[in-house]
Short mmCIF file of C-alpha atoms and ligand atoms in Angstrom, two decimals:
data_model
loop_
_atom_site.label_atom_id
_atom_site.label_comp_id
_atom_site.label_asym_id
_atom_site.label_seq_id
_atom_site.Cartn_x
_atom_site.Cartn_y
_atom_site.Cartn_z
CA MET A 13 0.14 -0.12 0.60
CA ALA A 14 1.49 3.49 -1.03
CA VAL A 15 0.16 6.49 0.42
CA LEU A 16 1.16 10.06 -0.56
CA GLY A 17 1.41 12.88 2.49
CA ILE A 18 1.45 16.55 2.28
CA GLU A 19 1.39 19.04 4.85
CA THR A 20 0.99 22.63 4.63
CA SER A 21 -0.79 23.84 7.93
CA CYS A 22 1.81 26.25 8.54
CA ASP A 23 4.95 27.46 6.80
CA ASP A 24 6.96 24.12 5.79
CA THR A 25 5.80 22.62 2.82
CA GLY A 26 6.01 18.55 3.16
CA VAL A 27 5.29 15.55 1.33
CA GLY A 28 5.79 12.38 1.92
CA VAL A 29 5.59 8.66 0.07
CA VAL A 30 4.71 6.09 2.91
CA ALA A 31 5.08 1.89 1.65
CA ASN A 32 3.39 -1.04 3.28
CA GLY A 33 4.60 1.49 6.75
CA GLU A 34 8.09 2.51 5.71
CA VAL A 35 9.49 6.16 5.03
CA ARG A 36 10.71 5.91 1.54
CA ALA A 37 10.71 9.19 0.56
CA ASN A 38 10.07 12.92 3.12
CA LEU A 39 11.03 16.17 1.38
CA VAL A 40 10.52 19.17 3.48
CA ALA A 41 11.07 22.77 1.99
CA SER A 42 11.08 25.46 4.48
CA GLN A 43 10.24 28.88 4.42
CA THR A 44 11.79 30.04 7.40
CA LEU A 45 13.77 32.14 5.42
CA LEU A 46 11.20 33.67 3.94
CA HIS A 47 9.49 35.00 7.79
CA ALA A 48 12.58 35.33 9.59
CA ARG A 49 12.43 39.01 9.00
CA TYR A 50 8.88 39.50 9.64
CA GLY A 51 9.09 37.84 13.24
CA GLY A 52 6.67 35.54 12.54
CA VAL A 53 5.03 33.22 9.66
CA VAL A 54 3.21 35.63 7.33
CA PRO A 55 0.19 33.64 6.63
CA GLU A 56 -0.52 35.28 2.72
CA LEU A 57 3.39 34.57 2.52
CA ALA A 58 3.11 30.79 3.17
CA SER A 59 0.12 30.25 1.27
CA ARG A 60 1.76 31.10 -2.13
CA GLU A 61 5.21 29.51 -1.46
CA HIS A 62 2.99 26.56 -0.72
CA THR A 63 1.38 27.16 -4.01
CA ALA A 64 4.74 27.79 -5.65
CA VAL A 65 6.52 24.63 -4.33
CA LEU A 66 4.01 21.81 -3.80
CA ASP A 67 3.99 20.21 -7.22
CA ARG A 68 7.69 20.18 -7.66
CA LEU A 69 8.05 18.79 -4.28
CA VAL A 70 5.60 15.51 -4.71
CA GLU A 71 7.27 15.02 -8.48
CA GLN A 72 10.32 14.70 -6.16
CA ALA A 73 9.39 12.78 -3.39
CA LEU A 74 7.88 10.18 -5.96
CA ALA A 75 11.00 9.74 -7.95
CA GLN A 76 13.26 9.32 -4.26
CA ALA A 77 10.55 6.46 -3.20
CA GLY A 78 10.75 5.05 -6.77
CA LEU A 79 7.27 5.51 -7.30
CA GLU A 80 4.98 7.08 -10.03
CA LEU A 81 0.91 8.32 -9.58
CA ARG A 82 0.13 5.55 -11.22
CA ASP A 83 1.59 3.75 -7.72
CA LEU A 84 -0.37 5.40 -5.13
CA ASP A 85 -3.21 3.93 -3.24
CA LEU A 86 -4.50 6.83 -1.31
CA VAL A 87 -3.62 10.53 -0.70
CA ALA A 88 -3.72 12.45 2.45
CA ALA A 89 -3.54 15.92 3.46
CA THR A 90 -3.41 17.67 6.82
CA ARG A 91 -6.81 19.35 7.25
CA GLY A 92 -6.58 21.01 10.46
CA PRO A 93 -5.61 22.75 12.87
CA GLY A 94 -3.60 25.63 11.32
CA LEU A 95 -3.47 28.44 9.08
CA VAL A 96 -6.64 28.61 6.97
CA GLY A 97 -4.64 29.63 3.50
CA PRO A 98 -1.77 27.19 3.75
CA LEU A 99 -4.42 24.52 4.98
CA LEU A 100 -6.37 25.45 1.74
CA VAL A 101 -3.39 24.84 -0.80
CA GLY A 102 -2.28 21.04 0.72
CA LEU A 103 -5.70 20.21 0.69
CA SER A 104 -6.87 21.24 -2.18
CA TYR A 105 -3.84 19.53 -4.40
CA ALA A 106 -4.31 16.52 -2.32
CA LYS A 107 -7.82 16.43 -2.90
CA ALA A 108 -8.10 17.23 -6.77
CA LEU A 109 -4.72 14.76 -7.14
CA ALA A 110 -7.16 12.20 -5.43
CA TRP A 111 -10.04 12.58 -7.63
CA GLY A 112 -7.83 12.95 -11.13
CA LEU A 113 -6.37 9.54 -10.53
CA GLY A 114 -9.34 7.55 -8.91
CA LEU A 115 -7.92 7.29 -5.53
CA PRO A 116 -9.60 7.98 -2.13
CA PHE A 117 -8.65 10.84 -0.14
CA VAL A 118 -7.86 10.77 4.02
CA GLY A 119 -7.97 14.38 5.66
CA VAL A 120 -5.89 14.24 8.42
CA HIS A 121 -5.32 15.79 11.58
CA HIS A 122 -2.01 17.25 12.07
CA LEU A 123 -1.72 16.24 16.04
CA GLU A 124 -2.56 12.52 15.03
CA GLY A 125 0.10 13.03 12.35
CA HIS A 126 2.87 13.84 15.02
CA ILE A 127 1.73 10.97 16.54
CA HIS A 128 2.02 8.68 13.98
CA GLY A 129 5.06 10.27 13.47
CA ALA A 130 6.45 9.16 17.01
CA LEU A 131 4.96 5.81 16.81
CA ALA A 132 7.20 5.20 13.24
CA ALA A 133 10.17 3.53 14.71
CA ALA A 134 7.54 1.34 17.25
CA GLU A 135 5.58 -0.76 15.35
CA ASP A 136 4.21 -2.53 18.10
CA TRP A 137 2.41 0.03 19.83
CA ALA A 138 -0.90 0.55 20.35
CA PRO A 139 -3.51 2.19 23.06
CA PRO A 140 -3.82 3.00 25.72
CA PHE A 141 -0.79 5.21 26.20
CA LEU A 142 -0.03 9.01 27.02
CA VAL A 143 0.48 11.68 24.22
CA LEU A 144 3.08 15.07 25.17
CA ILE A 145 2.47 16.74 22.41
CA ALA A 146 5.15 20.39 22.94
CA SER A 147 5.58 22.05 19.25
CA GLY A 148 5.20 25.68 18.81
CA GLY A 149 1.97 25.97 18.63
CA HIS A 150 0.16 23.22 21.25
CA THR A 151 1.63 21.48 24.09
CA HIS A 152 -1.24 19.47 24.73
CA LEU A 153 -1.70 15.57 27.11
CA TYR A 154 -3.95 13.33 25.95
CA ASP A 155 -4.99 10.05 27.34
CA VAL A 156 -5.30 7.44 24.51
CA PRO A 157 -7.35 4.60 25.97
CA ALA A 158 -7.89 3.32 22.16
CA TRP A 159 -6.72 4.06 18.61
CA GLY A 160 -8.87 7.46 17.31
CA GLU A 161 -10.10 8.23 21.09
CA TYR A 162 -8.32 11.32 22.61
CA ARG A 163 -9.35 12.46 25.95
CA LEU A 164 -8.05 15.61 26.65
CA LEU A 165 -6.06 15.53 30.60
CA GLY A 166 -4.09 19.36 30.37
CA ALA A 167 -2.65 22.09 27.93
CA THR A 168 -1.05 25.16 27.95
CA ARG A 169 -2.60 28.18 29.78
CA ASP A 170 -0.69 30.43 27.80
CA ASP A 171 2.57 30.18 25.26
CA ALA A 172 3.23 26.51 23.44
CA ALA A 173 6.22 25.15 24.95
CA GLY A 174 8.37 25.32 21.62
CA GLU A 175 6.45 29.20 21.59
CA ALA A 176 8.61 30.16 24.75
CA PHE A 177 11.64 28.64 23.62
CA ASP A 178 11.16 30.99 20.58
CA LYS A 179 10.44 33.91 22.56
CA VAL A 180 13.25 33.36 25.15
CA ALA A 181 15.59 33.35 21.97
CA ARG A 182 14.43 36.48 20.86
CA THR A 183 15.25 37.92 23.87
CA LEU A 184 18.73 36.49 24.10
CA GLY A 185 19.13 37.89 20.71
CA LEU A 186 19.22 34.08 19.05
CA GLY A 187 17.41 33.31 15.90
CA TYR A 188 14.31 31.76 14.61
CA PRO A 189 13.43 28.92 15.33
CA GLY A 190 14.77 28.87 19.32
CA GLY A 191 14.50 25.65 20.45
CA PRO A 192 17.87 24.20 19.01
CA GLU A 193 19.53 28.15 19.05
CA ILE A 194 18.74 27.57 23.25
CA GLU A 195 19.82 23.82 23.54
CA ARG A 196 22.79 25.14 22.10
CA LEU A 197 23.39 27.75 24.30
CA ALA A 198 22.17 25.97 27.10
CA ARG A 199 25.15 23.20 26.54
CA GLU A 200 27.92 25.99 28.10
CA GLY A 201 25.36 27.38 30.86
CA ASP A 202 24.81 26.37 34.32
CA PRO A 203 21.37 25.01 34.82
CA GLN A 204 21.18 26.10 38.80
CA ALA A 205 22.67 29.43 38.46
CA VAL A 206 19.54 31.13 37.54
CA PRO A 207 17.00 31.16 39.59
CA PHE A 208 13.59 30.26 37.34
CA SER A 209 10.82 28.03 38.75
CA VAL A 210 8.87 25.29 37.67
CA PRO A 211 5.92 26.75 36.32
CA MET A 212 2.72 25.24 37.78
CA ARG A 213 4.55 22.76 40.18
CA GLY A 214 2.10 21.77 42.94
CA ARG A 215 -0.72 22.59 41.67
CA ALA A 216 -3.50 20.11 40.44
CA GLY A 217 -4.54 19.07 37.25
CA TYR A 218 -1.99 18.83 34.12
CA ASP A 219 -1.89 22.42 32.25
CA PHE A 220 0.92 23.60 31.80
CA SER A 221 1.85 27.67 31.31
CA PHE A 222 5.06 29.04 29.87
CA SER A 223 4.44 33.30 29.20
CA GLY A 224 5.99 33.69 32.50
CA LEU A 225 9.11 31.76 31.80
CA LYS A 226 9.31 34.85 28.77
CA THR A 227 8.89 37.32 31.36
CA ALA A 228 11.50 35.92 34.14
CA ALA A 229 14.23 35.88 31.27
CA VAL A 230 13.40 39.55 30.80
CA ARG A 231 14.56 40.13 33.82
CA PHE A 232 17.32 38.10 34.44
CA VAL A 233 18.74 39.38 31.35
CA GLN A 234 18.11 43.17 32.94
CA GLU A 235 19.84 41.72 35.95
CA GLY A 236 23.38 40.82 33.96
CA TYR A 237 23.05 36.85 34.17
CA ALA A 238 25.12 35.07 31.80
CA PRO A 239 22.87 34.15 28.64
CA THR A 240 24.54 30.89 28.64
CA ASP A 241 23.22 30.55 32.20
CA ILE A 242 20.24 31.91 31.74
CA ALA A 243 19.57 29.16 28.90
CA ALA A 244 20.16 26.34 30.74
CA GLY A 245 18.26 27.40 33.74
CA PHE A 246 14.85 27.95 31.51
CA GLN A 247 15.88 24.48 29.30
CA ARG A 248 15.96 22.91 33.11
CA VAL A 249 12.68 24.50 33.92
CA VAL A 250 10.66 23.16 30.82
CA VAL A 251 11.29 19.93 31.01
CA ALA A 252 11.07 19.52 34.33
CA SER A 253 7.41 21.01 34.03
CA LEU A 254 6.82 18.48 30.83
CA VAL A 255 8.28 15.24 32.46
CA GLY A 256 7.16 16.14 36.26
CA THR A 257 3.52 16.49 34.72
CA LEU A 258 3.98 13.38 32.58
CA GLU A 259 4.92 11.20 35.19
CA ARG A 260 2.03 12.42 37.66
CA ALA A 261 -0.35 11.69 34.59
CA ALA A 262 0.96 8.63 34.72
CA ARG A 263 0.65 7.82 38.17
CA ALA A 264 -3.10 8.71 38.15
CA THR A 265 -4.16 6.92 34.98
CA GLY A 266 -1.72 3.92 35.64
CA ARG A 267 -0.43 4.03 32.10
CA ARG A 268 3.35 2.99 31.69
CA ARG A 269 3.93 4.51 27.37
CA VAL A 270 4.33 7.58 27.02
CA VAL A 271 4.34 9.08 23.16
CA VAL A 272 5.76 12.48 23.22
CA ALA A 273 5.58 14.13 19.73
CA GLY A 274 6.67 17.59 18.10
CA GLY A 275 8.99 19.92 17.59
CA VAL A 276 10.31 20.50 21.13
CA ALA A 277 10.92 16.56 21.32
CA ALA A 278 14.25 16.75 19.60
CA ASN A 279 15.71 18.82 22.77
CA ARG A 280 18.51 16.60 24.06
CA ALA A 281 17.57 17.33 27.63
CA LEU A 282 13.77 16.75 27.62
CA ARG A 283 15.02 13.06 25.89
CA GLU A 284 17.51 12.79 28.34
CA ALA A 285 15.13 13.76 31.69
CA LEU A 286 12.45 10.93 29.68
CA ALA A 287 15.03 8.10 29.69
CA ALA A 288 15.58 8.53 33.59
CA SER A 289 11.97 9.44 34.08
CA GLY A 290 11.36 5.41 34.32
CA LEU A 291 8.55 5.74 31.67
CA GLU A 292 8.35 3.46 28.68
CA VAL A 293 8.85 6.16 26.04
CA VAL A 294 8.23 6.47 22.42
CA LEU A 295 9.97 9.31 20.37
CA PRO A 296 10.00 10.70 16.44
CA PRO A 297 12.86 9.27 14.99
CA PRO A 298 15.21 11.45 13.31
CA GLY A 299 12.98 13.59 9.93
CA LEU A 300 9.45 13.06 11.53
CA THR A 301 10.12 15.65 14.91
CA SER A 302 9.33 19.16 13.02
CA ASP A 303 6.14 19.40 10.64
CA ASN A 304 6.37 17.14 7.50
CA GLY A 305 4.56 14.76 4.67
CA ALA A 306 5.44 11.12 5.53
CA MET A 307 3.91 11.68 9.68
CA ILE A 308 0.25 12.70 7.47
CA ALA A 309 1.06 9.27 5.58
CA LEU A 310 1.53 7.27 8.48
CA ALA A 311 -1.22 8.52 10.13
CA ALA A 312 -3.38 7.99 7.27
CA GLU A 313 -2.56 4.78 6.58
CA SER A 314 -3.12 3.57 9.66
CA ARG A 315 -6.64 4.80 9.82
CA TRP A 316 -7.24 3.00 6.68
CA ARG A 317 -5.98 -0.27 7.64
CA ARG A 318 -8.43 0.07 10.72
CA VAL A 319 -11.46 1.41 9.02
CA PRO A 320 -11.24 2.05 4.81
CA GLU A 321 -13.32 4.86 4.56
CA PRO A 322 -12.20 7.68 2.71
CA ASP A 323 -13.51 11.34 3.16
CA PRO A 324 -16.04 13.19 0.89
CA PHE A 325 -14.19 15.12 -0.96
CA ASP A 326 -16.26 18.22 -0.09
CA VAL A 327 -14.53 18.03 3.52
CA THR A 328 -12.60 21.37 3.58
CA ALA A 329 -9.97 23.00 6.05
CA GLU A 330 -10.46 23.78 9.96
CA PRO A 331 -8.58 25.85 11.34
CA TYR A 332 -9.66 25.23 14.89
CA TRP A 333 -10.41 21.56 15.26
CA PRO A 334 -9.84 20.01 19.04
CA LEU A 335 -8.35 16.23 18.33
CA GLY A 336 -10.66 13.64 18.84
CA GLU A 337 -13.86 15.66 17.59
CA ALA A 338 -15.83 15.14 13.70
CA GLY A 339 -14.06 17.84 11.62
O1 KG4 B 568 6.01 20.59 15.53
P1 KG4 B 568 7.12 21.62 15.34
O2 KG4 B 568 7.92 21.71 13.96
O3 KG4 B 568 5.72 23.07 14.21
C1 KG4 B 568 4.55 22.98 14.82
O4 KG4 B 568 4.57 23.84 15.53
O5 KG4 B 568 3.65 22.37 14.98
O6 KG4 B 568 7.71 22.83 16.29
C2 KG4 B 568 8.45 23.59 15.96
C3 KG4 B 568 8.69 23.96 17.60
C4 KG4 B 568 9.61 25.11 17.21
O7 KG4 B 568 9.13 26.30 18.42
C5 KG4 B 568 11.16 25.48 17.60
O8 KG4 B 568 11.40 26.50 18.69
C6 KG4 B 568 10.96 24.38 18.61
O9 KG4 B 568 9.57 23.37 17.97
N1 KG4 B 568 11.89 23.18 18.84
C7 KG4 B 568 12.02 23.15 19.81
C8 KG4 B 568 13.94 22.25 19.49
N2 KG4 B 568 13.76 21.90 17.98
C9 KG4 B 568 13.08 22.93 17.29
N3 KG4 B 568 12.46 23.12 21.13
C10 KG4 B 568 13.81 23.03 22.07
N4 KG4 B 568 14.85 21.91 21.75
C11 KG4 B 568 14.93 21.81 20.62
N5 KG4 B 568 15.88 21.34 19.66
ZN1 ZN B 569 3.22 20.68 14.12
#
């Protein structure tokens, strides 16, 4: 079974080809440089760039996979959540392609994509498990009792974890995306030198809050702390918040297995803390952490194996779409 997956929910164009569960191609055209000087993603520019590169990227991904259009069995695209213009570019392309080839089409939830991207290297994994998604737009903790069922345990009350990395990086004069930059700087710093406190520690429930850390970082810069120590201290408390909350949720639900996904899952300090936590953790393999098309193809293939029903061609983009709810 060969699946084409298209991801255009934000600022990266992703095209992946998955054949019988194996990632055969996974190309991402990054728009980071295009948006860099605006300090954030400009939706109209993102839509235009997706439109300009998508067709060529599909050709290249198929060539890399050693397949042709007629070899495909299923076409999938991200349906939401995300920016409506960028979503519509990928979704319309995928639906038109499926229609033209006489193939079934599946619209995928972006977070379900991240989950299946993480599970790419864990074939024997099946629910029940917990899922923590930490990206630039999301910090969500779910209990997953069965495939396709998502019970939201907690979420960020303000900034997403990745967003906090990006904002603190900007405060320290570093580039975008901030996560890798902070991680690099933190390696030279002392994580205990700056008195950051772990947000939400001691509170009931499983919500997160990261916007206070940005304010604290601004203050610590003014007070003359070294950027390396600020980066290390900030990273320490973000990791402590994510892993501590996961551990509490695991104890309360009795789950032992945890899927950690989203861009922040690339963070080495987070990976080390998870490894030391005693939880059984699965993380995305390299190339499947940040937004990409292969994770969309993997999610579509998984759904198709359980429920081989295409989506009707009149499904449209869902910029706001809580996971587990009907689109
Ligand atoms: O999942 P993703 O690629 O895009 C979405 O937001 O959907 O996540 C991007 C986020 C950015 O905020 C970026 O700073 C963060 O993930 N990130 C990291 C690392 N690599 C990327 N955060 C911490 N450490 C990293 N190594
Ligand atoms: Zn994402």
